[in-house]
Amino acid sequence: MTTEKPDVFETVESGVRSYSRQWPAVFTTAKDSVITDESGVEYLDFFGGAGALNYGHNNDKIKSALVDYITNDGITHGLDMSTVAKREFLESFKKNILDPRGLDYKVQFPGPTGTNTVEAALKLARKVTGREAIINFTNAFHGMTLGALSVTGNSMKRAGAGIPLVHTTPMPYDNYFGGVTEDFQWFERVLDDSGSGFNRPAAVIVETIQGEGGINVARPEWLRALAELCSRREILLIVDDVQMGCGRTGQFFSFEEAGITPDIVTLSKSIGGYGMPLALTLFKPELDVWSPGEHNGTFRGFNPSFVTAKAAIDHYWSDDKFEKETLAKGEHVQDRFMKLCAKFDGISTRGRGMVQALVFDDADLAGKVAQLCYDDRLLVETAGPKDEVVKLLPPLTTTMDELNRGLDIIESAVAKVLF
């Protein structure tokens, strides 16, 4: 059942909207892993706000802290002034996230979006090194503002800039050549060759798992080799953890499995805990060369997000229980997908933790599967350069029963399109 779309969405809202085209229902309420339209039809949500809802919709454990803060007239807009809410978030983040992992990072609050924390990271790397060039990777996605677009691979999104996107050079991501070409062979060669015309870069920016690029998972050994190369050449390593951080892969940071320590880390999406806007740029203390106000933003001090972020961290990250539950759920999804792929030709699976994907040799079939899932009241999106991937980002709090119900819907849709 589909809710009729009021004319105002067609007549007033810009044509730039996208998700509402594939999911035409008009939604009104949401709870945990279920979102409900205005006719009362419930949809199981395996989209999770594109990774912004790792703890689900209207999580009671986080909502109570937010409601109490608002009803007590807590500061809402604080720019970068010192507030109790900010202090308590920083204390919790240091105690529960940084210290247990042996990470000594300064925390910067840029504007509260993923693309803004990427912009801050790129600006800082250039300021620290005095160099301009940035290395990015094929099929990367880092955001929609000009700096972030310049290190993004998607040609359609890049074209929207309307101007040349310069001072960046793409390199092949892990397994881009299917193992035929040695990793980093070209990268190291041009760095050493004085005739290559290749300027020594300020930084390399990488996603450990490329979400929008199609759930491309970098091997831990590839990431370690990249980190070692950057360290040896005095090139800063930026890990973009906007979508894959905050527990999506099991551990809080997606780079933990590889045992690396990036120079700069970008966080947004689920760091706000409740779907609230918040972004952090983390960097080693010796890189903190900003002048006061050199990178700022009106909403860099949105205090309700500090409150919900702290509540999420205190509840879910004071021990390793949540991490273990997430890994177990991810293994369950992966196991079911592997069994599904064994039944049919033309599909494969990849992922890590609670980001999992079905990859279709025939790209059109992925969209058909996603549409059938929507018809059966399950929200999943597609990803990859040809939208050939059905991508799962369910809230990490999704129950095992809900996971199995959603996986049943996906398996039914796959059977329909592949028979």
Short mmCIF file of C-alpha atoms in Angstrom, two decimals:
data_model
loop_
_atom_site.label_atom_id
_atom_site.label_comp_id
_atom_site.label_asym_id
_atom_site.label_seq_id
_atom_site.Cartn_x
_atom_site.Cartn_y
_atom_site.Cartn_z
CA MET A 1 0.00 0.00 0.00
CA THR A 2 1.34 3.42 -0.95
CA THR A 3 0.21 6.69 0.59
CA GLU A 4 -0.94 9.28 -1.93
CA LYS A 5 1.65 12.01 -2.28
CA PRO A 6 0.22 15.51 -1.74
CA ASP A 7 0.73 17.93 -4.63
CA VAL A 8 2.91 20.21 -2.49
CA PHE A 9 5.89 17.87 -2.90
CA GLU A 10 5.58 18.19 -6.67
CA THR A 11 4.67 21.86 -6.84
CA VAL A 12 6.82 23.40 -4.10
CA GLU A 13 9.75 21.11 -3.30
CA SER A 14 12.75 21.09 -5.62
CA GLY A 15 13.28 18.35 -8.16
CA VAL A 16 16.61 17.58 -6.47
CA ARG A 17 14.82 15.28 -4.01
CA SER A 18 15.70 11.62 -4.54
CA TYR A 19 14.68 9.17 -1.81
CA SER A 20 11.04 10.24 -1.98
CA ARG A 21 11.00 9.14 -5.62
CA GLN A 22 11.86 5.54 -4.79
CA TRP A 23 9.79 5.50 -1.59
CA PRO A 24 6.67 7.61 -2.36
CA ALA A 25 4.97 6.99 1.00
CA VAL A 26 4.51 10.02 3.26
CA PHE A 27 6.02 9.02 6.59
CA THR A 28 4.85 10.38 9.92
CA THR A 29 6.24 8.41 12.89
CA ALA A 30 9.11 6.04 13.57
CA LYS A 31 10.25 3.82 16.40
CA ASP A 32 13.41 1.72 16.63
CA SER A 33 13.63 -0.13 13.26
CA VAL A 34 10.10 0.64 12.04
CA ILE A 35 8.89 3.73 10.18
CA THR A 36 5.16 4.35 9.65
CA ASP A 37 3.35 6.29 6.93
CA GLU A 38 0.35 8.54 7.43
CA SER A 39 -2.05 5.69 6.58
CA GLY A 40 -0.64 3.56 9.36
CA VAL A 41 1.38 1.26 7.10
CA GLU A 42 4.59 0.10 8.79
CA TYR A 43 7.89 -0.36 6.98
CA LEU A 44 10.93 -2.18 8.31
CA ASP A 45 13.86 0.20 7.95
CA PHE A 46 17.11 -1.32 6.64
CA PHE A 47 18.22 2.12 5.40
CA GLY A 48 18.83 3.69 8.80
CA GLY A 49 19.03 7.30 7.68
CA ALA A 50 21.93 6.38 5.35
CA GLY A 51 23.89 5.42 8.45
CA ALA A 52 22.72 8.26 10.72
CA LEU A 53 20.45 6.03 12.81
CA ASN A 54 22.76 3.35 14.19
CA TYR A 55 20.71 3.36 17.41
CA GLY A 56 17.33 3.36 15.66
CA HIS A 57 14.47 5.83 15.50
CA ASN A 58 13.50 7.64 18.71
CA ASN A 59 15.63 5.41 20.92
CA ASP A 60 14.11 5.64 24.42
CA LYS A 61 17.48 5.54 26.17
CA ILE A 62 18.63 8.59 24.21
CA LYS A 63 15.30 10.41 23.93
CA SER A 64 14.86 10.77 27.68
CA ALA A 65 18.15 12.68 27.97
CA LEU A 66 17.13 14.99 25.13
CA VAL A 67 13.64 15.66 26.53
CA ASP A 68 15.05 16.43 29.98
CA TYR A 69 17.60 18.82 28.50
CA ILE A 70 15.01 20.71 26.46
CA THR A 71 12.42 20.93 29.25
CA ASN A 72 15.09 22.32 31.59
CA ASP A 73 15.89 25.12 29.10
CA GLY A 74 19.34 23.82 28.27
CA ILE A 75 21.44 25.80 25.79
CA THR A 76 20.45 24.99 22.20
CA HIS A 77 22.68 27.24 20.12
CA GLY A 78 26.14 27.82 21.50
CA LEU A 79 28.56 28.35 18.60
CA ASP A 80 31.89 27.27 20.12
CA MET A 81 31.22 28.73 23.57
CA SER A 82 31.89 26.47 26.53
CA THR A 83 28.75 24.76 27.82
CA VAL A 84 28.02 22.01 30.30
CA ALA A 85 26.59 19.85 27.52
CA LYS A 86 29.76 20.14 25.45
CA ARG A 87 31.99 19.45 28.45
CA GLU A 88 30.05 16.33 29.40
CA PHE A 89 30.16 15.02 25.83
CA LEU A 90 33.92 15.57 25.56
CA GLU A 91 34.48 13.86 28.91
CA SER A 92 32.40 10.85 27.87
CA PHE A 93 33.98 10.64 24.42
CA LYS A 94 37.47 10.68 25.92
CA LYS A 95 36.64 8.19 28.67
CA ASN A 96 34.65 5.66 26.62
CA ILE A 97 36.01 6.01 23.09
CA LEU A 98 39.48 7.55 22.91
CA ASP A 99 41.19 6.35 26.09
CA PRO A 100 40.27 2.64 25.85
CA ARG A 101 41.69 2.61 22.31
CA GLY A 102 44.85 4.47 23.20
CA LEU A 103 43.94 7.33 20.87
CA ASP A 104 45.26 10.81 21.62
CA TYR A 105 43.15 13.03 19.37
CA LYS A 106 42.10 16.64 19.55
CA VAL A 107 38.38 17.09 18.84
CA GLN A 108 37.20 19.81 16.46
CA PHE A 109 33.53 20.68 15.98
CA PRO A 110 33.12 21.85 12.37
CA GLY A 111 29.70 22.51 10.84
CA PRO A 112 27.44 19.57 11.75
CA THR A 113 27.61 17.56 8.50
CA GLY A 114 29.81 14.88 7.00
CA THR A 115 30.90 17.05 4.12
CA ASN A 116 31.97 19.84 6.51
CA THR A 117 34.20 17.58 8.58
CA VAL A 118 35.83 16.42 5.33
CA GLU A 119 36.36 20.05 4.31
CA ALA A 120 37.99 20.74 7.69
CA ALA A 121 40.24 17.69 7.32
CA LEU A 122 41.43 18.69 3.85
CA LYS A 123 42.05 22.30 4.88
CA LEU A 124 43.97 21.22 7.96
CA ALA A 125 46.15 18.77 6.02
CA ARG A 126 47.07 21.48 3.52
CA LYS A 127 47.76 24.00 6.28
CA VAL A 128 49.98 21.59 8.22
CA THR A 129 52.03 20.40 5.25
CA GLY A 130 52.04 23.48 3.03
CA ARG A 131 51.13 21.22 0.09
CA GLU A 132 48.02 21.28 -2.11
CA ALA A 133 47.51 17.84 -3.62
CA ILE A 134 45.24 15.22 -2.04
CA ILE A 135 45.15 11.55 -3.01
CA ASN A 136 41.71 9.94 -3.12
CA PHE A 137 40.47 6.60 -4.42
CA THR A 138 38.30 5.24 -7.20
CA ASN A 139 34.59 4.98 -6.28
CA ALA A 140 35.09 7.15 -3.18
CA PHE A 141 32.35 9.36 -1.79
CA HIS A 142 33.17 12.12 0.70
CA GLY A 143 30.43 14.74 0.37
CA MET A 144 28.80 17.36 -1.84
CA THR A 145 30.65 20.60 -1.12
CA LEU A 146 33.50 21.54 -3.44
CA GLY A 147 36.44 20.20 -1.46
CA ALA A 148 34.66 16.96 -0.61
CA LEU A 149 33.46 16.61 -4.20
CA SER A 150 37.01 16.99 -5.46
CA VAL A 151 37.93 13.73 -3.68
CA THR A 152 34.69 11.95 -4.69
CA GLY A 153 34.62 9.54 -7.61
CA ASN A 154 31.00 9.69 -8.80
CA SER A 155 30.97 11.51 -12.15
CA MET A 156 27.35 12.70 -11.88
CA LYS A 157 27.92 14.27 -8.48
CA ARG A 158 31.24 15.79 -9.56
CA ALA A 159 29.60 17.35 -12.62
CA GLY A 160 27.19 19.19 -10.34
CA ALA A 161 30.05 21.38 -9.12
CA GLY A 162 29.97 23.36 -12.35
CA ILE A 163 33.69 24.20 -12.08
CA PRO A 164 36.91 22.18 -12.39
CA LEU A 165 37.69 20.13 -9.29
CA VAL A 166 41.44 20.36 -8.94
CA HIS A 167 44.41 19.55 -6.68
CA THR A 168 43.35 15.92 -6.24
CA THR A 169 44.51 12.67 -7.85
CA PRO A 170 42.55 9.40 -7.76
CA MET A 171 44.31 6.11 -7.10
CA PRO A 172 42.92 2.59 -7.48
CA TYR A 173 41.14 1.32 -4.37
CA ASP A 174 41.92 -2.12 -2.99
CA ASN A 175 41.17 -4.84 -5.56
CA TYR A 176 40.23 -2.28 -8.25
CA PHE A 177 42.21 -4.30 -10.79
CA GLY A 178 41.05 -7.64 -9.42
CA GLY A 179 44.46 -8.45 -7.98
CA VAL A 180 46.20 -8.16 -11.37
CA THR A 181 48.20 -5.03 -10.52
CA GLU A 182 50.29 -4.82 -7.39
CA ASP A 183 48.84 -2.52 -4.76
CA PHE A 184 50.36 1.00 -4.68
CA GLN A 185 52.73 0.16 -7.56
CA TRP A 186 51.80 3.25 -9.57
CA PHE A 187 51.47 5.44 -6.47
CA GLU A 188 55.02 4.76 -5.29
CA ARG A 189 56.49 4.95 -8.78
CA VAL A 190 55.19 8.45 -9.49
CA LEU A 191 56.28 9.64 -6.04
CA ASP A 192 59.86 8.54 -6.84
CA ASP A 193 59.97 9.70 -10.46
CA SER A 194 61.03 13.35 -10.80
CA GLY A 195 59.64 13.32 -14.33
CA SER A 196 56.16 12.12 -13.38
CA GLY A 197 54.74 15.63 -12.92
CA PHE A 198 53.19 14.38 -9.69
CA ASN A 199 53.28 16.84 -6.81
CA ARG A 200 53.95 15.39 -3.38
CA PRO A 201 50.54 15.25 -1.70
CA ALA A 202 49.48 16.73 1.61
CA ALA A 203 47.28 13.77 2.47
CA VAL A 204 45.53 10.61 1.41
CA ILE A 205 41.82 10.32 2.21
CA VAL A 206 40.26 6.86 2.33
CA GLU A 207 37.14 5.00 3.43
CA THR A 208 37.90 1.61 4.95
CA ILE A 209 34.61 0.47 3.40
CA GLN A 210 33.22 2.48 0.51
CA GLY A 211 29.50 2.84 1.23
CA GLU A 212 28.11 4.84 -1.68
CA GLY A 213 30.77 3.28 -3.92
CA GLY A 214 29.18 -0.16 -3.52
CA ILE A 215 30.31 -1.64 -0.16
CA ASN A 216 33.89 -2.13 -1.32
CA VAL A 217 35.78 -3.50 1.68
CA ALA A 218 39.48 -2.75 1.98
CA ARG A 219 41.55 -5.58 3.38
CA PRO A 220 43.29 -4.90 6.71
CA GLU A 221 46.68 -5.62 5.11
CA TRP A 222 45.95 -3.10 2.33
CA LEU A 223 45.07 -0.44 4.90
CA ARG A 224 48.20 -1.19 6.90
CA ALA A 225 50.33 -0.92 3.76
CA LEU A 226 48.67 2.41 2.93
CA ALA A 227 49.27 3.73 6.44
CA GLU A 228 52.91 2.62 6.31
CA LEU A 229 53.43 4.25 2.92
CA CYS A 230 51.94 7.53 4.16
CA SER A 231 54.10 7.48 7.29
CA ARG A 232 57.27 6.73 5.32
CA ARG A 233 56.60 9.58 2.86
CA GLU A 234 55.37 12.07 5.51
CA ILE A 235 51.92 12.17 3.93
CA LEU A 236 48.97 12.59 6.31
CA LEU A 237 46.40 9.78 6.39
CA ILE A 238 42.75 10.81 6.66
CA VAL A 239 40.15 8.10 7.33
CA ASP A 240 36.61 9.12 6.45
CA ASP A 241 34.46 7.31 9.04
CA VAL A 242 31.33 9.38 8.49
CA GLN A 243 29.18 6.40 7.47
CA MET A 244 31.20 3.43 8.70
CA GLY A 245 32.09 4.77 12.14
CA CYS A 246 30.14 4.67 15.42
CA GLY A 247 29.95 0.89 15.46
CA ARG A 248 28.70 0.15 11.97
CA THR A 249 31.45 -2.42 11.38
CA GLY A 250 31.35 -3.71 14.96
CA GLN A 251 34.16 -1.75 16.57
CA PHE A 252 33.52 1.96 17.15
CA PHE A 253 35.99 3.05 14.45
CA SER A 254 36.09 1.08 11.22
CA PHE A 255 39.90 1.27 11.07
CA GLU A 256 40.43 -0.55 14.38
CA GLU A 257 40.44 -3.98 12.75
CA ALA A 258 43.46 -2.98 10.63
CA GLY A 259 45.37 -1.77 13.70
CA ILE A 260 46.19 1.62 12.20
CA THR A 261 46.08 5.10 13.73
CA PRO A 262 45.09 7.73 11.15
CA ASP A 263 46.42 11.24 11.46
CA ILE A 264 42.93 12.67 10.93
CA VAL A 265 39.48 11.04 11.29
CA THR A 266 36.15 12.43 10.13
CA LEU A 267 32.92 11.52 11.95
CA SER A 268 29.31 12.55 11.47
CA LYS A 269 25.97 10.75 10.89
CA SER A 270 25.52 8.48 13.95
CA ILE A 271 27.91 10.37 16.22
CA GLY A 272 24.86 12.54 17.08
CA GLY A 273 23.20 9.44 18.51
CA TYR A 274 19.60 10.33 17.65
CA GLY A 275 19.75 11.40 14.03
CA MET A 276 20.73 14.85 15.31
CA PRO A 277 23.24 16.91 13.30
CA LEU A 278 26.79 16.66 14.62
CA ALA A 279 30.24 16.20 13.12
CA LEU A 280 33.71 15.79 14.59
CA THR A 281 37.14 16.15 13.05
CA LEU A 282 39.70 14.23 15.10
CA PHE A 283 43.44 14.75 14.68
CA LYS A 284 46.74 14.16 16.41
CA PRO A 285 47.64 16.99 18.82
CA GLU A 286 50.71 18.08 16.83
CA LEU A 287 48.41 18.89 13.90
CA ASP A 288 46.36 21.40 15.89
CA VAL A 289 47.69 24.47 14.11
CA TRP A 290 44.37 26.24 13.54
CA SER A 291 44.11 29.92 14.33
CA PRO A 292 40.98 30.79 16.36
CA GLY A 293 37.97 30.93 14.02
CA GLU A 294 39.96 29.78 10.98
CA HIS A 295 37.38 27.08 10.33
CA ASN A 296 34.01 27.73 11.93
CA GLY A 297 30.27 27.43 11.39
CA THR A 298 27.12 28.84 12.93
CA PHE A 299 25.81 25.45 14.07
CA ARG A 300 29.06 23.87 15.21
CA GLY A 301 27.75 24.14 18.76
CA PHE A 302 24.32 22.47 18.52
CA ASN A 303 24.09 21.44 22.15
CA PRO A 304 21.13 19.01 21.91
CA SER A 305 23.41 16.86 19.74
CA PHE A 306 26.06 16.84 22.49
CA VAL A 307 23.39 15.55 24.86
CA THR A 308 22.18 12.74 22.60
CA ALA A 309 25.73 11.81 21.55
CA LYS A 310 26.78 11.48 25.18
CA ALA A 311 23.71 9.40 26.03
CA ALA A 312 24.44 7.01 23.16
CA ILE A 313 28.11 6.65 24.09
CA ASP A 314 27.39 6.15 27.80
CA HIS A 315 24.80 3.48 27.16
CA TYR A 316 26.28 1.55 24.25
CA TRP A 317 30.04 2.06 24.52
CA SER A 318 30.95 1.82 28.21
CA ASP A 319 31.80 -1.88 27.61
CA ASP A 320 32.11 -4.26 24.63
CA LYS A 321 28.64 -5.86 24.82
CA PHE A 322 27.14 -3.76 22.01
CA GLU A 323 30.15 -4.37 19.78
CA LYS A 324 29.84 -8.13 20.21
CA GLU A 325 26.11 -8.05 19.49
CA THR A 326 26.70 -6.05 16.32
CA LEU A 327 29.36 -8.46 15.08
CA ALA A 328 27.07 -11.43 15.76
CA LYS A 329 24.22 -9.83 13.83
CA GLY A 330 26.55 -9.01 10.95
CA GLU A 331 27.77 -12.60 10.78
CA HIS A 332 24.17 -13.79 10.71
CA VAL A 333 23.30 -11.49 7.78
CA GLN A 334 26.45 -12.52 5.93
CA ASP A 335 25.70 -16.21 6.47
CA ARG A 336 22.21 -15.86 5.06
CA PHE A 337 23.48 -13.86 2.10
CA MET A 338 26.15 -16.46 1.34
CA LYS A 339 23.51 -19.20 1.33
CA LEU A 340 21.31 -17.08 -0.93
CA CYS A 341 24.16 -16.47 -3.37
CA ALA A 342 24.85 -20.21 -3.50
CA LYS A 343 21.32 -20.73 -4.85
CA PHE A 344 21.53 -18.30 -7.75
CA ASP A 345 24.00 -17.33 -10.44
CA GLY A 346 24.82 -13.68 -11.04
CA ILE A 347 24.92 -12.46 -7.44
CA SER A 348 27.60 -12.21 -4.78
CA THR A 349 27.89 -10.71 -1.33
CA ARG A 350 30.36 -8.54 0.55
CA GLY A 351 30.46 -6.44 3.70
CA ARG A 352 31.64 -6.28 7.29
CA GLY A 353 29.71 -6.02 10.52
CA MET A 354 26.29 -4.48 9.97
CA VAL A 355 27.00 -3.11 6.52
CA GLN A 356 26.24 -5.90 4.07
CA ALA A 357 25.50 -6.02 0.37
CA LEU A 358 24.19 -8.15 -2.47
CA VAL A 359 26.01 -7.45 -5.73
CA PHE A 360 24.25 -8.17 -9.04
CA ASP A 361 26.08 -8.88 -12.29
CA ASP A 362 23.07 -7.34 -14.04
CA ALA A 363 22.86 -3.90 -12.42
CA ASP A 364 19.18 -3.40 -13.30
CA LEU A 365 18.21 -6.31 -11.08
CA ALA A 366 19.40 -4.56 -7.93
CA GLY A 367 16.88 -1.78 -8.46
CA LYS A 368 14.13 -4.31 -9.11
CA VAL A 369 14.94 -6.11 -5.88
CA ALA A 370 14.88 -2.83 -3.94
CA GLN A 371 11.49 -1.97 -5.48
CA LEU A 372 10.03 -5.36 -4.57
CA CYS A 373 11.32 -4.93 -1.04
CA TYR A 374 9.55 -1.57 -0.79
CA ASP A 375 6.35 -3.18 -2.06
CA ASP A 376 6.71 -5.67 0.81
CA ARG A 377 7.33 -2.82 3.26
CA LEU A 378 11.08 -3.00 3.63
CA LEU A 379 13.34 -0.01 2.93
CA VAL A 380 16.68 -0.81 1.28
CA GLU A 381 18.72 1.34 -1.08
CA THR A 382 21.06 0.65 -3.96
CA ALA A 383 24.69 1.76 -4.29
CA GLY A 384 27.71 1.40 -6.54
CA PRO A 385 28.75 3.11 -9.78
CA LYS A 386 25.91 1.39 -11.68
CA ASP A 387 23.54 1.01 -8.71
CA GLU A 388 24.33 -2.70 -8.95
CA VAL A 389 24.42 -3.23 -5.17
CA VAL A 390 21.55 -3.73 -2.73
CA LYS A 391 22.95 -2.11 0.40
CA LEU A 392 21.89 -2.85 3.98
CA LEU A 393 22.40 -0.30 6.77
CA PRO A 394 19.83 -1.37 9.37
CA PRO A 395 20.01 0.19 12.83
CA LEU A 396 22.50 -1.72 14.96
CA THR A 397 19.69 -2.13 17.51
CA THR A 398 17.54 -4.08 15.05
CA THR A 399 16.38 -7.29 16.73
CA MET A 400 17.25 -10.72 15.35
CA ASP A 401 13.57 -11.33 14.60
CA GLU A 402 13.42 -8.08 12.60
CA LEU A 403 16.62 -8.98 10.78
CA ASN A 404 15.22 -12.35 9.76
CA ARG A 405 11.92 -10.82 8.66
CA GLY A 406 13.75 -8.32 6.47
CA LEU A 407 16.10 -10.97 5.08
CA ASP A 408 13.09 -13.14 4.21
CA ILE A 409 11.67 -10.23 2.19
CA ILE A 410 15.00 -9.74 0.40
CA GLU A 411 15.35 -13.42 -0.40
CA SER A 412 11.83 -13.51 -1.81
CA ALA A 413 12.56 -10.47 -3.98
CA VAL A 414 15.82 -12.00 -5.26
CA ALA A 415 14.03 -15.24 -6.15
CA LYS A 416 11.41 -13.32 -8.10
CA VAL A 417 13.90 -11.37 -10.23
CA LEU A 418 16.33 -14.25 -10.84
CA PHE A 419 13.85 -16.98 -11.73
#
